Amino acid sequence: MSEMIVKIEAWDSYANRQVDILLDREGISRDKNLDYTCGIFDDDENLVATGSCFGNTIRCLAVSAEHQGEGLLNKIMGHLMEIQMMHGNNHVFLYTKVKSAKFMKSLGFYEIARVGNDLVFMENRRKGFESFCETLKEECTEGERIAGIVMNANPFTLGHQFLVEKAAAENDVVHLFVLSENAGPIPFAVRKRLVREGVSHLKNVICHDSGPYMISSATFPSYFIKDKDDVIRVQAELDIQVFCKIAQVLGIQSRYVGEEIKSHVTAMYNAVMKENLPKQGITCIEIRRTVRDGEAVSASTVRQAIHDRDFESMKKMVPDTTYAYFVSEEGSEVCRRIQAESNVIHY
């Protein structure tokens, strides 16, 4: 059998069908977020091993049951790490089943957090997460009451602003994390800027990048979790594990979240947090959704207004700083991206 690793192109329907078949046999579904896939074929052109990348993560690893123990997964992993390095990604992450974690550790990956018997989150830096927490600690400010907020802010709305104002009024310090990944039409740099501008009047709020350790629903790897609600639960529980480790470093005692009435994903996410955060000694405080003209304000509603070119409706739901950006020449390209979307996703 040739053990040459080949790139599987998006246009190669035969090879991609084999990828789907192999993944399915191993209890894995094709991840919706992939930007590189490779494989090893036997002499009869049957796919016997595969793996993929998305950004700086490795995903969808599988080896045919008939060929396990032959070192094929090592070869796939070595190749994918070479691809990551070629793209300048020295810091690489993967999500794996618990039973595979020990093997991944032998390949130089280190555990960040795990969710029961469902998932282990790993990285290729022994002290990567520890160093991230130490960097956050440099911005730590003392206070008797310290809160945390995590938001995508896609984009920053009056609802987000009210949530932060509420936390700022009730606490001495608020650590505000903005999800760093680019998972939609509004780039992280823009989202971060609009958040900073929208909370600049709150002097006890410290804005942080979430770094690579907090991930949105849009790119969470769910390929080895079959049930959709289980995907939400596992992501929420993973987020809680990571957040609680950060909270311990920063002295965070409570996490503020916005009430969710439209998105099943976010509503279930909040329910998992309200159940599990107190077990870690952190209070989960849910704030009622901001309403304008009888409609609940949400980022997806704002994006829908931009999509429909209804800037008057959008103006009622966002701070002046957010509105000013989207009606400016600078924001026109992002508006065009939103307007080009066929539908607006609730996240």
CSV table of C-alpha atoms in Angstrom, one decimal:
chain,number,residue,atom,x,y,z
A,1,MET,CA,0.0,0.0,0.0
A,2,SER,CA,1.3,3.4,-0.9
A,3,GLU,CA,1.4,5.7,2.2
A,4,MET,CA,1.7,8.9,0.2
A,5,ILE,CA,-0.5,11.7,1.6
A,6,VAL,CA,-2.5,13.6,-1.0
A,7,LYS,CA,-4.6,16.8,-0.7
A,8,ILE,CA,-8.3,16.2,-1.3
A,9,GLU,CA,-9.6,19.0,-3.4
A,10,ALA,CA,-13.1,20.4,-3.0
A,11,TRP,CA,-13.9,19.6,-6.6
A,12,ASP,CA,-12.9,15.9,-6.3
A,13,SER,CA,-16.4,14.3,-5.6
A,14,TYR,CA,-15.1,10.8,-5.6
A,15,ALA,CA,-12.4,11.4,-2.9
A,16,ASN,CA,-14.8,13.6,-0.9
A,17,ARG,CA,-17.4,10.8,-0.9
A,18,GLN,CA,-14.8,8.4,0.4
A,19,VAL,CA,-13.9,10.9,3.2
A,20,ASP,CA,-17.6,11.0,4.2
A,21,ILE,CA,-17.8,7.2,4.2
A,22,LEU,CA,-14.7,6.7,6.2
A,23,LEU,CA,-15.7,9.4,8.8
A,24,ASP,CA,-19.2,7.8,9.1
A,25,ARG,CA,-17.7,4.4,9.7
A,26,GLU,CA,-15.7,5.9,12.6
A,27,GLY,CA,-18.7,7.6,14.0
A,28,ILE,CA,-17.7,11.1,12.8
A,29,SER,CA,-19.7,13.6,10.7
A,30,ARG,CA,-17.9,15.9,8.3
A,31,ASP,CA,-17.3,19.3,10.0
A,32,LYS,CA,-18.9,22.2,8.3
A,33,ASN,CA,-15.8,24.4,8.8
A,34,LEU,CA,-12.8,22.9,6.9
A,35,ASP,CA,-10.2,24.6,4.7
A,36,TYR,CA,-7.8,21.7,4.0
A,37,THR,CA,-8.4,18.0,3.8
A,38,CYS,CA,-5.9,15.2,3.1
A,39,GLY,CA,-5.9,11.4,2.9
A,40,ILE,CA,-4.0,8.2,2.3
A,41,PHE,CA,-5.3,5.7,-0.2
A,42,ASP,CA,-4.6,2.0,-0.5
A,43,ASP,CA,-3.6,0.3,-3.8
A,44,ASP,CA,-7.2,-0.1,-4.8
A,45,GLU,CA,-7.7,3.7,-4.4
A,46,ASN,CA,-9.8,3.2,-1.2
A,47,LEU,CA,-9.3,5.9,1.4
A,48,VAL,CA,-7.8,4.5,4.6
A,49,ALA,CA,-6.9,7.6,6.6
A,50,THR,CA,-7.9,11.3,6.6
A,51,GLY,CA,-7.6,14.5,8.5
A,52,SER,CA,-8.5,18.2,8.0
A,53,CYS,CA,-7.7,21.7,9.2
A,54,PHE,CA,-9.7,24.8,9.9
A,55,GLY,CA,-7.6,27.8,10.7
A,56,ASN,CA,-5.2,26.8,13.4
A,57,THR,CA,-7.2,23.7,14.4
A,58,ILE,CA,-6.9,20.1,13.4
A,59,ARG,CA,-10.2,18.3,12.8
A,60,CYS,CA,-11.9,15.2,11.4
A,61,LEU,CA,-9.1,12.6,12.0
A,62,ALA,CA,-10.0,9.0,11.1
A,63,VAL,CA,-8.2,5.8,10.2
A,64,SER,CA,-10.0,2.8,8.7
A,65,ALA,CA,-10.5,0.0,11.3
A,66,GLU,CA,-8.6,-2.4,9.1
A,67,HIS,CA,-5.5,-0.2,9.1
A,68,GLN,CA,-5.4,1.0,12.7
A,69,GLY,CA,-2.1,0.4,14.4
A,70,GLU,CA,-0.1,0.9,11.3
A,71,GLY,CA,1.1,4.5,12.1
A,72,LEU,CA,-1.2,6.1,9.6
A,73,LEU,CA,-2.6,8.6,12.1
A,74,ASN,CA,0.9,9.7,13.0
A,75,LYS,CA,1.6,10.4,9.3
A,76,ILE,CA,-1.6,12.3,8.8
A,77,MET,CA,-0.9,14.4,12.0
A,78,GLY,CA,2.7,15.1,10.9
A,79,HIS,CA,1.4,16.3,7.5
A,80,LEU,CA,-1.3,18.5,8.9
A,81,MET,CA,1.2,20.1,11.3
A,82,GLU,CA,3.5,20.8,8.3
A,83,ILE,CA,0.5,22.5,6.6
A,84,GLN,CA,-0.2,24.5,9.8
A,85,MET,CA,3.5,25.7,9.9
A,86,MET,CA,3.4,26.6,6.2
A,87,HIS,CA,0.5,28.9,7.0
A,88,GLY,CA,2.3,30.5,9.9
A,89,ASN,CA,0.2,28.7,12.6
A,90,ASN,CA,2.8,27.8,15.3
A,91,HIS,CA,0.1,27.5,17.9
A,92,VAL,CA,-2.2,24.7,17.0
A,93,PHE,CA,-5.4,23.3,18.7
A,94,LEU,CA,-7.4,20.2,18.4
A,95,TYR,CA,-10.6,18.7,19.9
A,96,THR,CA,-10.6,14.9,20.4
A,97,LYS,CA,-12.5,12.1,22.1
A,98,VAL,CA,-11.3,11.2,25.6
A,99,LYS,CA,-10.0,7.8,24.4
A,100,SER,CA,-7.7,9.5,21.9
A,101,ALA,CA,-6.3,12.2,24.3
A,102,LYS,CA,-3.4,10.0,25.5
A,103,PHE,CA,-2.3,9.3,21.9
A,104,MET,CA,-2.5,13.0,21.0
A,105,LYS,CA,-0.4,13.8,24.1
A,106,SER,CA,2.3,11.5,22.7
A,107,LEU,CA,2.3,13.6,19.6
A,108,GLY,CA,3.1,16.8,21.6
A,109,PHE,CA,-0.4,18.1,22.5
A,110,TYR,CA,-1.4,19.2,26.0
A,111,GLU,CA,-4.8,19.3,27.7
A,112,ILE,CA,-6.5,22.6,28.3
A,113,ALA,CA,-9.9,21.4,29.5
A,114,ARG,CA,-12.2,18.4,29.1
A,115,VAL,CA,-15.9,17.7,29.3
A,116,GLY,CA,-16.6,14.4,31.0
A,117,ASN,CA,-16.2,11.5,28.6
A,118,ASP,CA,-17.2,13.7,25.6
A,119,LEU,CA,-14.3,15.9,24.6
A,120,VAL,CA,-10.8,17.0,25.4
A,121,PHE,CA,-9.5,20.4,24.2
A,122,MET,CA,-5.7,20.4,23.5
A,123,GLU,CA,-2.9,22.6,22.2
A,124,ASN,CA,0.6,22.1,21.1
A,125,ARG,CA,2.2,24.4,23.7
A,126,ARG,CA,2.8,22.9,27.1
A,127,LYS,CA,2.2,26.2,28.9
A,128,GLY,CA,0.1,28.0,26.3
A,129,PHE,CA,-3.1,28.5,28.4
A,130,GLU,CA,-1.0,29.2,31.5
A,131,SER,CA,0.8,32.0,29.7
A,132,PHE,CA,-2.5,33.4,28.4
A,133,CYS,CA,-3.8,33.5,31.9
A,134,GLU,CA,-0.6,35.2,33.2
A,135,THR,CA,-1.0,37.9,30.5
A,136,LEU,CA,-4.6,38.5,31.7
A,137,LYS,CA,-3.3,38.7,35.2
A,138,GLU,CA,-1.1,41.7,34.3
A,139,GLU,CA,-4.4,43.7,33.7
A,140,CYS,CA,-6.0,42.5,36.9
A,141,THR,CA,-7.5,45.2,39.1
A,142,GLU,CA,-8.4,44.7,42.8
A,143,GLY,CA,-11.9,44.9,44.0
A,144,GLU,CA,-14.3,43.3,46.4
A,145,ARG,CA,-16.9,42.5,43.7
A,146,ILE,CA,-15.5,41.3,40.3
A,147,ALA,CA,-17.6,40.2,37.4
A,148,GLY,CA,-17.0,38.7,33.9
A,149,ILE,CA,-18.8,38.9,30.6
A,150,VAL,CA,-18.1,37.0,27.4
A,151,MET,CA,-19.6,38.3,24.1
A,152,ASN,CA,-19.3,38.0,20.4
A,153,ALA,CA,-20.8,41.5,19.9
A,154,ASN,CA,-21.6,40.8,16.3
A,155,PRO,CA,-22.2,43.8,16.3
A,156,PHE,CA,-22.3,45.7,19.6
A,157,THR,CA,-25.9,46.7,20.4
A,158,LEU,CA,-27.8,48.6,23.1
A,159,GLY,CA,-28.5,45.2,24.6
A,160,HIS,CA,-24.8,44.5,25.0
A,161,GLN,CA,-24.3,48.0,26.3
A,162,PHE,CA,-27.0,47.7,28.9
A,163,LEU,CA,-25.6,44.3,30.1
A,164,VAL,CA,-22.2,45.8,30.6
A,165,GLU,CA,-23.6,48.9,32.3
A,166,LYS,CA,-25.6,46.7,34.7
A,167,ALA,CA,-22.5,44.7,35.6
A,168,ALA,CA,-20.4,47.8,36.0
A,169,ALA,CA,-22.9,49.4,38.3
A,170,GLU,CA,-23.1,46.3,40.5
A,171,ASN,CA,-19.4,45.5,40.7
A,172,ASP,CA,-16.0,47.1,41.3
A,173,VAL,CA,-14.4,45.5,38.3
A,174,VAL,CA,-15.8,44.0,35.1
A,175,HIS,CA,-13.6,41.8,32.8
A,176,LEU,CA,-15.2,41.9,29.4
A,177,PHE,CA,-14.0,39.3,26.9
A,178,VAL,CA,-14.7,39.7,23.2
A,179,LEU,CA,-14.5,36.5,21.1
A,180,SER,CA,-11.4,36.9,19.0
A,181,GLU,CA,-12.2,34.5,16.1
A,182,ASN,CA,-13.5,35.7,12.8
A,183,ALA,CA,-16.7,33.7,12.3
A,184,GLY,CA,-18.9,36.0,10.4
A,185,PRO,CA,-19.0,39.1,8.1
A,186,ILE,CA,-17.9,41.5,10.8
A,187,PRO,CA,-14.2,41.1,11.5
A,188,PHE,CA,-12.9,40.8,15.1
A,189,ALA,CA,-11.0,44.1,14.8
A,190,VAL,CA,-14.2,45.9,14.1
A,191,ARG,CA,-16.2,44.1,16.8
A,192,LYS,CA,-13.5,44.8,19.3
A,193,ARG,CA,-13.3,48.5,18.4
A,194,LEU,CA,-17.1,49.0,18.6
A,195,VAL,CA,-17.2,47.3,22.0
A,196,ARG,CA,-14.4,49.5,23.3
A,197,GLU,CA,-16.1,52.6,22.0
A,198,GLY,CA,-19.5,51.5,23.4
A,199,VAL,CA,-18.1,51.0,27.0
A,200,SER,CA,-15.6,53.8,27.1
A,201,HIS,CA,-17.7,55.7,29.6
A,202,LEU,CA,-17.4,52.8,32.1
A,203,LYS,CA,-14.1,53.3,33.8
A,204,ASN,CA,-14.2,50.0,35.8
A,205,VAL,CA,-14.6,47.8,32.6
A,206,ILE,CA,-11.4,46.0,31.3
A,207,CYS,CA,-11.7,44.7,27.7
A,208,HIS,CA,-9.8,41.6,26.8
A,209,ASP,CA,-9.4,39.5,23.6
A,210,SER,CA,-10.7,36.0,24.3
A,211,GLY,CA,-7.7,34.6,22.4
A,212,PRO,CA,-8.0,31.1,21.0
A,213,TYR,CA,-9.5,29.6,24.1
A,214,MET,CA,-13.1,30.7,23.8
A,215,ILE,CA,-14.9,29.7,20.6
A,216,SER,CA,-18.3,30.6,19.2
A,217,SER,CA,-21.1,28.3,18.1
A,218,ALA,CA,-20.3,29.2,14.5
A,219,THR,CA,-17.0,27.3,14.5
A,220,PHE,CA,-17.3,24.9,17.4
A,221,PRO,CA,-16.2,21.4,16.1
A,222,SER,CA,-19.2,19.1,16.5
A,223,TYR,CA,-18.2,16.4,14.1
A,224,PHE,CA,-18.0,13.6,16.7
A,225,ILE,CA,-21.2,14.6,18.6
A,226,LYS,CA,-24.4,13.4,17.0
A,227,ASP,CA,-27.2,15.1,18.8
A,228,LYS,CA,-27.5,18.9,18.2
A,229,ASP,CA,-28.5,19.6,21.8
A,230,ASP,CA,-25.5,17.6,23.0
A,231,VAL,CA,-23.3,19.8,20.8
A,232,ILE,CA,-24.6,22.9,22.6
A,233,ARG,CA,-24.2,21.3,26.0
A,234,VAL,CA,-20.7,20.2,25.4
A,235,GLN,CA,-19.6,23.6,24.0
A,236,ALA,CA,-21.2,25.3,27.0
A,237,GLU,CA,-19.6,23.0,29.5
A,238,LEU,CA,-16.2,23.4,27.8
A,239,ASP,CA,-16.6,27.2,27.9
A,240,ILE,CA,-17.4,26.9,31.6
A,241,GLN,CA,-14.3,24.9,32.3
A,242,VAL,CA,-12.1,27.4,30.4
A,243,PHE,CA,-13.9,30.4,31.9
A,244,CYS,CA,-13.6,29.1,35.5
A,245,LYS,CA,-9.9,28.7,35.1
A,246,ILE,CA,-9.6,32.3,33.9
A,247,ALA,CA,-12.0,33.4,36.7
A,248,GLN,CA,-9.8,31.9,39.3
A,249,VAL,CA,-6.8,33.9,38.0
A,250,LEU,CA,-8.7,37.2,37.8
A,251,GLY,CA,-10.8,36.7,41.0
A,252,ILE,CA,-14.1,36.7,39.0
A,253,GLN,CA,-17.1,35.9,41.2
A,254,SER,CA,-20.0,36.3,38.8
A,255,ARG,CA,-20.7,36.0,35.1
A,256,TYR,CA,-23.4,38.2,33.4
A,257,VAL,CA,-25.3,36.9,30.4
A,258,GLY,CA,-28.2,38.4,28.4
A,259,GLU,CA,-31.6,36.7,28.3
A,260,GLU,CA,-32.2,34.8,25.1
A,261,ILE,CA,-35.6,34.6,23.5
A,262,LYS,CA,-34.9,33.9,19.9
A,263,SER,CA,-31.9,31.5,19.6
A,264,HIS,CA,-32.3,28.0,20.9
A,265,VAL,CA,-28.6,27.6,20.9
A,266,THR,CA,-28.0,30.6,23.2
A,267,ALA,CA,-31.0,29.9,25.4
A,268,MET,CA,-29.8,26.3,26.1
A,269,TYR,CA,-26.2,27.7,26.5
A,270,ASN,CA,-27.5,30.0,29.2
A,271,ALA,CA,-29.4,27.2,30.9
A,272,VAL,CA,-26.2,25.1,31.1
A,273,MET,CA,-24.3,28.0,32.6
A,274,LYS,CA,-26.9,28.7,35.2
A,275,GLU,CA,-26.8,25.1,36.2
A,276,ASN,CA,-23.0,24.6,36.2
A,277,LEU,CA,-21.3,27.9,37.1
A,278,PRO,CA,-22.6,27.9,40.7
A,279,LYS,CA,-20.9,24.5,41.1
A,280,GLN,CA,-17.6,26.3,40.5
A,281,GLY,CA,-18.4,29.0,42.9
A,282,ILE,CA,-19.5,31.6,40.3
A,283,THR,CA,-22.9,33.2,40.2
A,284,CYS,CA,-24.6,33.4,36.8
A,285,ILE,CA,-26.7,36.5,36.5
A,286,GLU,CA,-29.1,36.7,33.5
A,287,ILE,CA,-30.2,40.2,32.5
A,288,ARG,CA,-33.5,40.8,30.7
A,289,ARG,CA,-33.3,41.5,27.0
A,290,THR,CA,-33.4,45.2,26.0
A,291,VAL,CA,-36.5,46.1,24.0
A,292,ARG,CA,-37.0,48.9,21.4
A,293,ASP,CA,-40.3,49.6,19.8
A,294,GLY,CA,-41.7,46.4,21.1
A,295,GLU,CA,-39.0,44.2,19.6
A,296,ALA,CA,-36.1,42.6,21.6
A,297,VAL,CA,-32.7,43.9,20.6
A,298,SER,CA,-30.2,41.3,19.4
A,299,ALA,CA,-27.1,41.3,17.2
A,300,SER,CA,-28.9,39.1,14.6
A,301,THR,CA,-31.8,41.6,14.4
A,302,VAL,CA,-29.3,44.4,13.8
A,303,ARG,CA,-27.6,42.4,11.1
A,304,GLN,CA,-31.0,41.7,9.5
A,305,ALA,CA,-31.7,45.5,9.5
A,306,ILE,CA,-28.3,46.1,7.8
A,307,HIS,CA,-29.1,43.2,5.4
A,308,ASP,CA,-32.4,44.9,4.5
A,309,ARG,CA,-30.7,48.3,4.3
A,310,ASP,CA,-33.1,49.5,7.0
A,311,PHE,CA,-30.7,51.8,8.8
A,312,GLU,CA,-33.4,53.7,10.6
A,313,SER,CA,-34.4,50.5,12.4
A,314,MET,CA,-30.8,49.7,13.0
A,315,LYS,CA,-30.2,53.1,14.6
A,316,LYS,CA,-32.8,52.4,17.3
A,317,MET,CA,-30.9,49.3,18.4
A,318,VAL,CA,-27.3,50.3,18.6
A,319,PRO,CA,-25.1,52.9,20.4
A,320,ASP,CA,-24.2,56.0,18.4
A,321,THR,CA,-20.7,54.7,17.9
A,322,THR,CA,-21.9,51.5,16.3
A,323,TYR,CA,-24.3,53.4,14.0
A,324,ALA,CA,-21.7,55.9,13.0
A,325,TYR,CA,-19.4,53.0,11.9
A,326,PHE,CA,-21.9,51.3,9.7
A,327,VAL,CA,-23.1,54.4,7.9
A,328,SER,CA,-19.6,55.6,7.3
A,329,GLU,CA,-17.5,54.9,4.2
A,330,GLU,CA,-15.2,52.8,6.4
A,331,GLY,CA,-18.1,50.5,7.3
A,332,SER,CA,-19.5,50.1,3.8
A,333,GLU,CA,-17.6,47.0,2.9
A,334,VAL,CA,-18.8,45.2,6.0
A,335,CYS,CA,-22.3,46.3,5.2
A,336,ARG,CA,-21.9,44.8,1.7
A,337,ARG,CA,-20.8,41.5,3.2
A,338,ILE,CA,-23.8,41.3,5.5
A,339,GLN,CA,-26.1,42.3,2.6
A,340,ALA,CA,-24.6,39.5,0.4
A,341,GLU,CA,-25.6,36.9,2.9
A,342,SER,CA,-28.6,34.8,1.9
A,343,ASN,CA,-29.9,34.7,5.5
A,344,VAL,CA,-28.9,36.1,8.9
A,345,ILE,CA,-28.0,33.4,11.5
A,346,HIS,CA,-29.0,33.9,15.1
A,347,TYR,CA,-25.8,34.0,17.1
